[in-house]
Coordinates of C-alpha atoms and ligand atoms in Angstrom, one line a residue:
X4 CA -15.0 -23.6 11.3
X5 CA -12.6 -21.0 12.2
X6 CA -10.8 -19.1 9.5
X7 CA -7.0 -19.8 8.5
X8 CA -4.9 -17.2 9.6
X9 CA -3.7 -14.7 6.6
X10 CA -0.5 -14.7 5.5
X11 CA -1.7 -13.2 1.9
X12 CA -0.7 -9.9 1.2
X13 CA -3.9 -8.3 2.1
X14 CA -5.9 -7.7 4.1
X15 CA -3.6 -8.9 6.7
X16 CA -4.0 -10.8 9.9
X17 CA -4.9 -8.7 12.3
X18 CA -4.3 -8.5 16.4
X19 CA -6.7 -9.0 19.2
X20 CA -6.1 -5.6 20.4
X21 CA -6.8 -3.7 17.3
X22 CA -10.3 -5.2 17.7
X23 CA -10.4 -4.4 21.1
X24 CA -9.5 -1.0 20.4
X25 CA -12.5 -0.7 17.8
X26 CA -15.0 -1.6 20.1
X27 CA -14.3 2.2 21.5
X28 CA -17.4 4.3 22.8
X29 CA -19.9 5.9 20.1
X30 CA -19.3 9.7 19.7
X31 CA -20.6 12.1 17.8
X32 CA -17.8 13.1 14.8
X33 CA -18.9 17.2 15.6
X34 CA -17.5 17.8 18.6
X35 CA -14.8 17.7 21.1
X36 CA -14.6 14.1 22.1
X37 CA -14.1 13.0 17.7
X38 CA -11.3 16.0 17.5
X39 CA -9.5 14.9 20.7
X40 CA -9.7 11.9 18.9
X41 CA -8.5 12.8 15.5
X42 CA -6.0 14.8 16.9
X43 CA -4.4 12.6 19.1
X44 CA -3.7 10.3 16.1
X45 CA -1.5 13.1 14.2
X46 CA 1.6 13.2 15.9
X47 CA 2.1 9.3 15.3
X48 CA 0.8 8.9 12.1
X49 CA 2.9 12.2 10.8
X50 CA 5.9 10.0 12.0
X51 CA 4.8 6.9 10.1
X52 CA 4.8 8.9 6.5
X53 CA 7.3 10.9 7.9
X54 CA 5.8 14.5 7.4
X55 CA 4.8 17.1 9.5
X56 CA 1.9 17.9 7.5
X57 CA -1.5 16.9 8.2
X58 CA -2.8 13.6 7.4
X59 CA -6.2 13.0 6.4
X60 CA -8.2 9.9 7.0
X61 CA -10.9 8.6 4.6
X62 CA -13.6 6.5 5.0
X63 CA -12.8 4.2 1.8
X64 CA -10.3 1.7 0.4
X65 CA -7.3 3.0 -1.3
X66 CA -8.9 3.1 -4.3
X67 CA -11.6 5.8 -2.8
X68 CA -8.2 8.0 -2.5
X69 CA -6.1 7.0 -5.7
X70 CA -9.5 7.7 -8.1
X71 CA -9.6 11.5 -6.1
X72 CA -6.2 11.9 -6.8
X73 CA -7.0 11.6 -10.7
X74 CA -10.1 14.1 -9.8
X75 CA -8.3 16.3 -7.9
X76 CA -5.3 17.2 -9.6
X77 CA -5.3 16.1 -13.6
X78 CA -6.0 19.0 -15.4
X79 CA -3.9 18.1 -19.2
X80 CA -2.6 14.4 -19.1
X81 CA -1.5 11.9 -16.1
X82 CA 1.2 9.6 -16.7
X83 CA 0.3 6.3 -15.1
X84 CA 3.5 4.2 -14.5
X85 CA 2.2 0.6 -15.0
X86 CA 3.8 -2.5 -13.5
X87 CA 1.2 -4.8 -12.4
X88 CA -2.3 -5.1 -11.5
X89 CA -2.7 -2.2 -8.9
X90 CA -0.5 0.5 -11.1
X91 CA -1.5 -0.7 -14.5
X92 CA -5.8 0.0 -13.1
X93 CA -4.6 3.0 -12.4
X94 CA -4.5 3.7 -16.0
X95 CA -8.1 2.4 -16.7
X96 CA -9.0 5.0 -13.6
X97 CA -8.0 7.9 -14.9
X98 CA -9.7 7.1 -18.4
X99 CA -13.0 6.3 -16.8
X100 CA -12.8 9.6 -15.1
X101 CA -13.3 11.1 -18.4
X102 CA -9.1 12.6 -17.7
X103 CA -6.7 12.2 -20.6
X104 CA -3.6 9.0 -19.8
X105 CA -1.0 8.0 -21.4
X106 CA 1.3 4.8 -19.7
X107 CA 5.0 3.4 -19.4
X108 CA 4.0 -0.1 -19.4
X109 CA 6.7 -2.8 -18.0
X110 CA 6.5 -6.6 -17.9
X111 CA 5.0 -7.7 -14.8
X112 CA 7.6 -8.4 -12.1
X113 CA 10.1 -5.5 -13.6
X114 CA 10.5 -2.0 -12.3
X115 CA 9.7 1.2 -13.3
X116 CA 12.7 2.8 -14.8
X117 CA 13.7 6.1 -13.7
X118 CA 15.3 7.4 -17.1
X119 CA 12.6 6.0 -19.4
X120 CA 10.3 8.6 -16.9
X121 CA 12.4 11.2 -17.7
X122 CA 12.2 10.4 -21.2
X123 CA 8.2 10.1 -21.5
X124 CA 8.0 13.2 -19.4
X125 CA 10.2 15.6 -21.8
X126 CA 7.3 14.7 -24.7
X127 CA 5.8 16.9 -22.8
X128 CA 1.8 17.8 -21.8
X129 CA 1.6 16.2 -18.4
X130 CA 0.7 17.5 -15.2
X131 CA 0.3 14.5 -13.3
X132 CA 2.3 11.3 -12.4
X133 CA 0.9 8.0 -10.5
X134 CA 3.5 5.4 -9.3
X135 CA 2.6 2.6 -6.9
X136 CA 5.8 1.9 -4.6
X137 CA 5.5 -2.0 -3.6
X138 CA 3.5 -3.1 -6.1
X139 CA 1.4 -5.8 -4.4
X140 CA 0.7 -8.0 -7.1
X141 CA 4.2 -8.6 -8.2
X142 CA 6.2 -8.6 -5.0
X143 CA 8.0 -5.5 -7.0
X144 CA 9.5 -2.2 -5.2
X145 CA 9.9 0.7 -7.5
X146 CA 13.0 3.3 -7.0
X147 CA 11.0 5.6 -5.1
X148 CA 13.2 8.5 -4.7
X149 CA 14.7 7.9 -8.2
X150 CA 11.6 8.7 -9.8
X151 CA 10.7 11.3 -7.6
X152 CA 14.2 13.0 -8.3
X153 CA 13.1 12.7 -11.8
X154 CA 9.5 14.2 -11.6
X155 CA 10.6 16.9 -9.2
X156 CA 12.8 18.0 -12.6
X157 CA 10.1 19.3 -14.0
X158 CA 8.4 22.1 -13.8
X159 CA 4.1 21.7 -12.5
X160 CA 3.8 18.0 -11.9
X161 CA 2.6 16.2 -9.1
X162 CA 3.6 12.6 -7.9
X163 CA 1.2 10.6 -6.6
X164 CA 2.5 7.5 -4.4
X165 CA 0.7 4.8 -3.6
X166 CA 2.6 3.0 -0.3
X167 CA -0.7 0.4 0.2
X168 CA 2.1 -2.2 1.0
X169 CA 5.0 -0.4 1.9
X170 CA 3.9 2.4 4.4
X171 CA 5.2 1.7 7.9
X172 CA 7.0 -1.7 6.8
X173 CA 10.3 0.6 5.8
X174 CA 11.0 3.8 5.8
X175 CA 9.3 6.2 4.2
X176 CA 9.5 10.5 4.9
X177 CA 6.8 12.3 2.7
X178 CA 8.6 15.3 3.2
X179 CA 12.0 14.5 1.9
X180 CA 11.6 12.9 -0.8
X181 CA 9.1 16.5 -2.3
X182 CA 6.1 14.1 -3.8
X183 CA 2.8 15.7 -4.0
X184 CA 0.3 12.9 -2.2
X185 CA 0.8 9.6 -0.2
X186 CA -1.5 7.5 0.2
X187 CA -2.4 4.2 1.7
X188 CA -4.9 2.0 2.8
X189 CA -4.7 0.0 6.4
X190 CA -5.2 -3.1 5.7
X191 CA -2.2 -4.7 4.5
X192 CA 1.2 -2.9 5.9
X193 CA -0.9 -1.2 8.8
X194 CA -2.7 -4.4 9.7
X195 CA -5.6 -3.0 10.7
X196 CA -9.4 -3.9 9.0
X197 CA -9.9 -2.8 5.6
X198 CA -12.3 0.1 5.1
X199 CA -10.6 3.2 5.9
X200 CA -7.5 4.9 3.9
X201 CA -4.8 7.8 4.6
X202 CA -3.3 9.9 2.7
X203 CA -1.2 13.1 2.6
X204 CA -1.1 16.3 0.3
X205 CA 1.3 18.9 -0.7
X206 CA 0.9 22.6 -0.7
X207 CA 0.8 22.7 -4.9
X208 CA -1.4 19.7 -5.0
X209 CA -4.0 21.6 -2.7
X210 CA -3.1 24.2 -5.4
X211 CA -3.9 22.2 -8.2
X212 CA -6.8 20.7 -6.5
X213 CA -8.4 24.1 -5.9
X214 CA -8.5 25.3 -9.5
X215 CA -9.9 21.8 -11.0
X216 CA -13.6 22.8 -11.1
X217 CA -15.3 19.0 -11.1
X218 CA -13.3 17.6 -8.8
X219 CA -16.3 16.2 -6.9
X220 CA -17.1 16.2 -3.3
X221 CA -16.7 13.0 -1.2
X222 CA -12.9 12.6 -1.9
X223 CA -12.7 16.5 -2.5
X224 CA -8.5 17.2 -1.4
X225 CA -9.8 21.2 -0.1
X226 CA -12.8 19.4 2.0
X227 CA -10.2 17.3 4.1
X228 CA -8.1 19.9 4.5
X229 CA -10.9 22.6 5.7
X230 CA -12.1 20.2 7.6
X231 CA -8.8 19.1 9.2
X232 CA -8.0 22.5 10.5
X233 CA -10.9 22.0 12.9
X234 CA -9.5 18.2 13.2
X235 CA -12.6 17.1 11.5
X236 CA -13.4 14.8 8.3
X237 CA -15.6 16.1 5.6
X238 CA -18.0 13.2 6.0
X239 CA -19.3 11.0 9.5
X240 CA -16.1 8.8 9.4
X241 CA -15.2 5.4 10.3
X242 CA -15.2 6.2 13.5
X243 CA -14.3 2.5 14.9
X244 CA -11.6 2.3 12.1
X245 CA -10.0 5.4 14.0
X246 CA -10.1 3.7 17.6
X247 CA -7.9 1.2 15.6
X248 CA -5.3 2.9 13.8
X249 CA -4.7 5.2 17.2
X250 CA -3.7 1.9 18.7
X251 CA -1.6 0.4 15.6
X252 CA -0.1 3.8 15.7
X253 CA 0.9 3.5 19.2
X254 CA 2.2 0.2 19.3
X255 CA 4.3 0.9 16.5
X256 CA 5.7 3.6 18.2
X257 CA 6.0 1.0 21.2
X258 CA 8.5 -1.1 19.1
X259 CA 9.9 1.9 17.4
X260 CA 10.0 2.6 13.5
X261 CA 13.4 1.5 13.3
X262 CA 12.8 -2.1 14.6
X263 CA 9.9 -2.0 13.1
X264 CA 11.4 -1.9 9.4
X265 CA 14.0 -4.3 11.0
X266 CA 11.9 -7.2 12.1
X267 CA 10.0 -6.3 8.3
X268 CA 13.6 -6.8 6.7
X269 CA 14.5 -9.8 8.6
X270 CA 10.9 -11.4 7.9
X271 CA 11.1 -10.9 4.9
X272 CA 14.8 -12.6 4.5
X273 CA 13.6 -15.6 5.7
X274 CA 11.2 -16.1 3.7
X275 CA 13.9 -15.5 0.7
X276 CA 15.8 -17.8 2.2
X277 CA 13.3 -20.4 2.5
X278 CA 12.3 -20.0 -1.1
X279 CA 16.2 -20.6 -2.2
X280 CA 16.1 -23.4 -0.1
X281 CA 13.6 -24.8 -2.6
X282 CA 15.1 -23.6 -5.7
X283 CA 12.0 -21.5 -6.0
X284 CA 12.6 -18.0 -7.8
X285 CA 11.3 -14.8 -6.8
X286 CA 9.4 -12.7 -9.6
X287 CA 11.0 -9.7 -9.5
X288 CA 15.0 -8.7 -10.2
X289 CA 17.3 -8.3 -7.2
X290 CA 17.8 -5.2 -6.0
X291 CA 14.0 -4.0 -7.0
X292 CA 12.0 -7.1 -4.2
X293 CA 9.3 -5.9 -2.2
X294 CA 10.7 -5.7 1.8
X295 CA 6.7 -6.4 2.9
X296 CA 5.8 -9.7 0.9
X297 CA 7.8 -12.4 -1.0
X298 CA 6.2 -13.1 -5.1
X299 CA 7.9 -16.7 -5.9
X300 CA 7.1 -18.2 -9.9
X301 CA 5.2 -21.5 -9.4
X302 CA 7.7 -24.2 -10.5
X303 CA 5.7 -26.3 -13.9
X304 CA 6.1 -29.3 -11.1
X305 CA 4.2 -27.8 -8.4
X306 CA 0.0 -28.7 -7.8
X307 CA 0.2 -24.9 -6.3
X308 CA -3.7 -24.9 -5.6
X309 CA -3.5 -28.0 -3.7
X310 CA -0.6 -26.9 -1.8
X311 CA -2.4 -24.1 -0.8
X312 CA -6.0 -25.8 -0.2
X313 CA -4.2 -28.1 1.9
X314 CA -2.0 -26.1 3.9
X315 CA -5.1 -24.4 4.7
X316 CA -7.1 -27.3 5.7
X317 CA -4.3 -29.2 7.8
X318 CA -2.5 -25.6 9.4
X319 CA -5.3 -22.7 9.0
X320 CA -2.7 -20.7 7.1
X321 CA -3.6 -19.1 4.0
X322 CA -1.1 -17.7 1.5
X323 CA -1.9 -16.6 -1.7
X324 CA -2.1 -18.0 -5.4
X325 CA -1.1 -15.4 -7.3
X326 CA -3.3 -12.2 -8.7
X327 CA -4.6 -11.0 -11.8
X328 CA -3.2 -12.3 -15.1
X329 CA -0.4 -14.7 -12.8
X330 CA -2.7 -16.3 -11.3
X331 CA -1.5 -19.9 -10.9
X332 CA 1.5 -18.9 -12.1
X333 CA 2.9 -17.4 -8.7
X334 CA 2.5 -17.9 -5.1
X335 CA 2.8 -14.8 -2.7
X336 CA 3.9 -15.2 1.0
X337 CA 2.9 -11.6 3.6
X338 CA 5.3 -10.7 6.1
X339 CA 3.4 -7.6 6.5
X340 CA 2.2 -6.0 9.6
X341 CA 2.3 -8.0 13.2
X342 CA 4.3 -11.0 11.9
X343 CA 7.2 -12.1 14.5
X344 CA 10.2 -14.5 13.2
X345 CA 8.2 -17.2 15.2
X346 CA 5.1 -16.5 13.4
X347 CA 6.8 -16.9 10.1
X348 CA 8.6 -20.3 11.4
X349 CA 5.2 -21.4 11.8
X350 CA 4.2 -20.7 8.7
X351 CA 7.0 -22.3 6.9
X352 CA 7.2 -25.3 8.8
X353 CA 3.7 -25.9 7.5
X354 CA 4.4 -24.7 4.0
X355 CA 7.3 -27.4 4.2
X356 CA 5.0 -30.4 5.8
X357 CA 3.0 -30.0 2.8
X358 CA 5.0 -29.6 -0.3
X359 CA 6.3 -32.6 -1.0
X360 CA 2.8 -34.2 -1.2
X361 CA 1.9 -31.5 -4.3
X362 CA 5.7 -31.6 -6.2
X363 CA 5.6 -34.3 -9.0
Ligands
LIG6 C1 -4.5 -3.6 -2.3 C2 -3.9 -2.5 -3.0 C3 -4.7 -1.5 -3.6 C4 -6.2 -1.5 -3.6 O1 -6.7 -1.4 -2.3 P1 -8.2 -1.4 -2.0 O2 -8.2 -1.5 -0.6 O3 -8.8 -2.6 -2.7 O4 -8.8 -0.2 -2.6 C5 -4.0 -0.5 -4.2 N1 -2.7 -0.5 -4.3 C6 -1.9 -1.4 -3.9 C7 -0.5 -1.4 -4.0 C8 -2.5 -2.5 -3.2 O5 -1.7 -3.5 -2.7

């Protein structure tokens, strides 16, 4: 049986030609062919985080990246800014790498506060802040620049971002906004196969990460950036996973950023619209609602897991039941990635053909 298409918010449907593209010839990663190929990726994906620094490519999930950013650079304390299941982990992370943490902890759904990071930051003792931007299991966006206004206020402490979901669905620029490291893996708002992540450093976090003595080797912040000067990775890396993201890369730059964000925003509006339609109410508050994927709260009359088993069965569309501790209790729709207005028609046509058969 062939496998519903995914309209969960990752890993994402993903298109024929990114396959294509991954079925690239087998070179050797130490030598010219692998840095012609690393380095032709670099302008593109410098214009996606909007940086012109290097970015660095590892051969992991996100979470290879967002557990080195706890081993790279927290020296005193992190400050883990906790809103749902991705961002509150985060926390346990840093704990299990032996680092000293300390959380603002929000109700699921709600943002991170700007002011209240202020306020936990003038306790003092931190050198370290992580914030996931969309947070994925909550359909929540964070004031990004807000907070990083915020942390930039004091003196020696790095942001870490996470943009898993957000990076190249709206528009992000590394450099203006002064955070310390980016990071993301490609398989939700890239759209390309899980198993490889990016991610981009500052000058002081290379700085930090140089004077932290156990900082490890695999996900080791000097390592990538050593190694990029000779447009290398540290490691053999994913090698097909590159061959892919050159081609996401280009076709975004194909569409262009800007209509790309549009088509994210207008997506993403319909499925909004959709969801009012059925008096169905998004998780998070207005004005703080994820651009990449829609988190509705199951109504008490809905069979949700039905819905979803059968929209599946009858359409081969798969959306998602809800993560973590709301599972069952919310439903979460992707408009991440390759989706066209069509493509989302499609999917709520079928979303619509079954409801009524599941609402008591
Ligand atoms: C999916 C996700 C992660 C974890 O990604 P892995 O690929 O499982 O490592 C982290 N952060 C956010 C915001 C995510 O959506």
């Amino acid at each position: 049986m062939s496998k519903p298409k995914l309209f969960i918010p990752g890993p994402v449907d993903v298109a024929p030609e990114t396959y294509a593209a991954m079925a690239g010839p087998a070179i050797g990663h130490r030598g010219k062919d692998f840095e012609e190929l690393y380095s032709s990726i670099q302008p593109g994906i410098r214009q996606v985080v909007g940086t012109i620094r290097p970015v660095f490519f590892s051969t992991s999930s996100a979470w290879g990246v967002m557990e080195g950013c706890i081993r790279n650079l927290v020296k005193k304390k992190v400050l883990n800014l906790c809103c749902g299941a991705f961002s509150d982990k985060w926390y346990g992370v840093a704990q299990s790498c032996g680092k000293e943490a300390d959380k603002i902890q929000v109700e699921w759904g709600q943002p991170i506060a700007p002011e209240a990071v202020r306020k936990k930051l003038s306790e003092g003792g931190f050198d370290t802040v992580t914030l996931v931007h969309n947070e994925t299991s909550t359909g929540t966006l964070n004031p990004l620049k807000e907070i990083a206004d915020v942390v930039k206020s004091f003196d020696d402490i790095l942001l870490v971002v996470d943009t898993v979901s957000s990076l190249s669905a709206m528009p992000i620029n590394f450099d203006e906004l002064g955070i310390d490291v980016l990071l993301a893996g490609v398989q939700k708002a890239i759209a390309l196969p899980p198993g490889l992540a990016v991610f981009v450093t500052s000058d002081a976090a290379l700085e930090r990460a140089a004077s932290v003595e156990d900082r490890g080797y695999y996900f080791d912040f000097c390592e990538f950036s050593k190694n990029d000067a000779k447009d290398n990775t540290p490691s053999t890396p994913a090698i097909p996973h590159l061959y892919a993201l050159r081609e996401r890369v280009d076709t975004m730059l194909t569409e262009g950023l800007g209509s790309r964000f549009d088509r994210h925003k207008a997506n993403n509006a319909m499925v909004h619209l959709w969801g009012k339609r059925h008096g169905f109410e998004l998780l998070p508050p207005k004005g703080f609602r994820s651009l990449s994927l829609s988190c509705f709260v199951t109504p008490e009359n809905l069979d949700q897991a039905g819905w979803i088993r059968s929209v599946i069965s009858n359409h081969g569309f798969a959306i998602n039941g809800g993560y973590g501790k709301i599972k069952g209790k919310t439903f979460r729709i992707s408009n991440m990635g390759n989706e066209t207005s069509e493509t989302m028609q499609e999917l709520l046509d079928a979303l619509d053909v079954e409801l009524p058969k599941f609402l008591s």
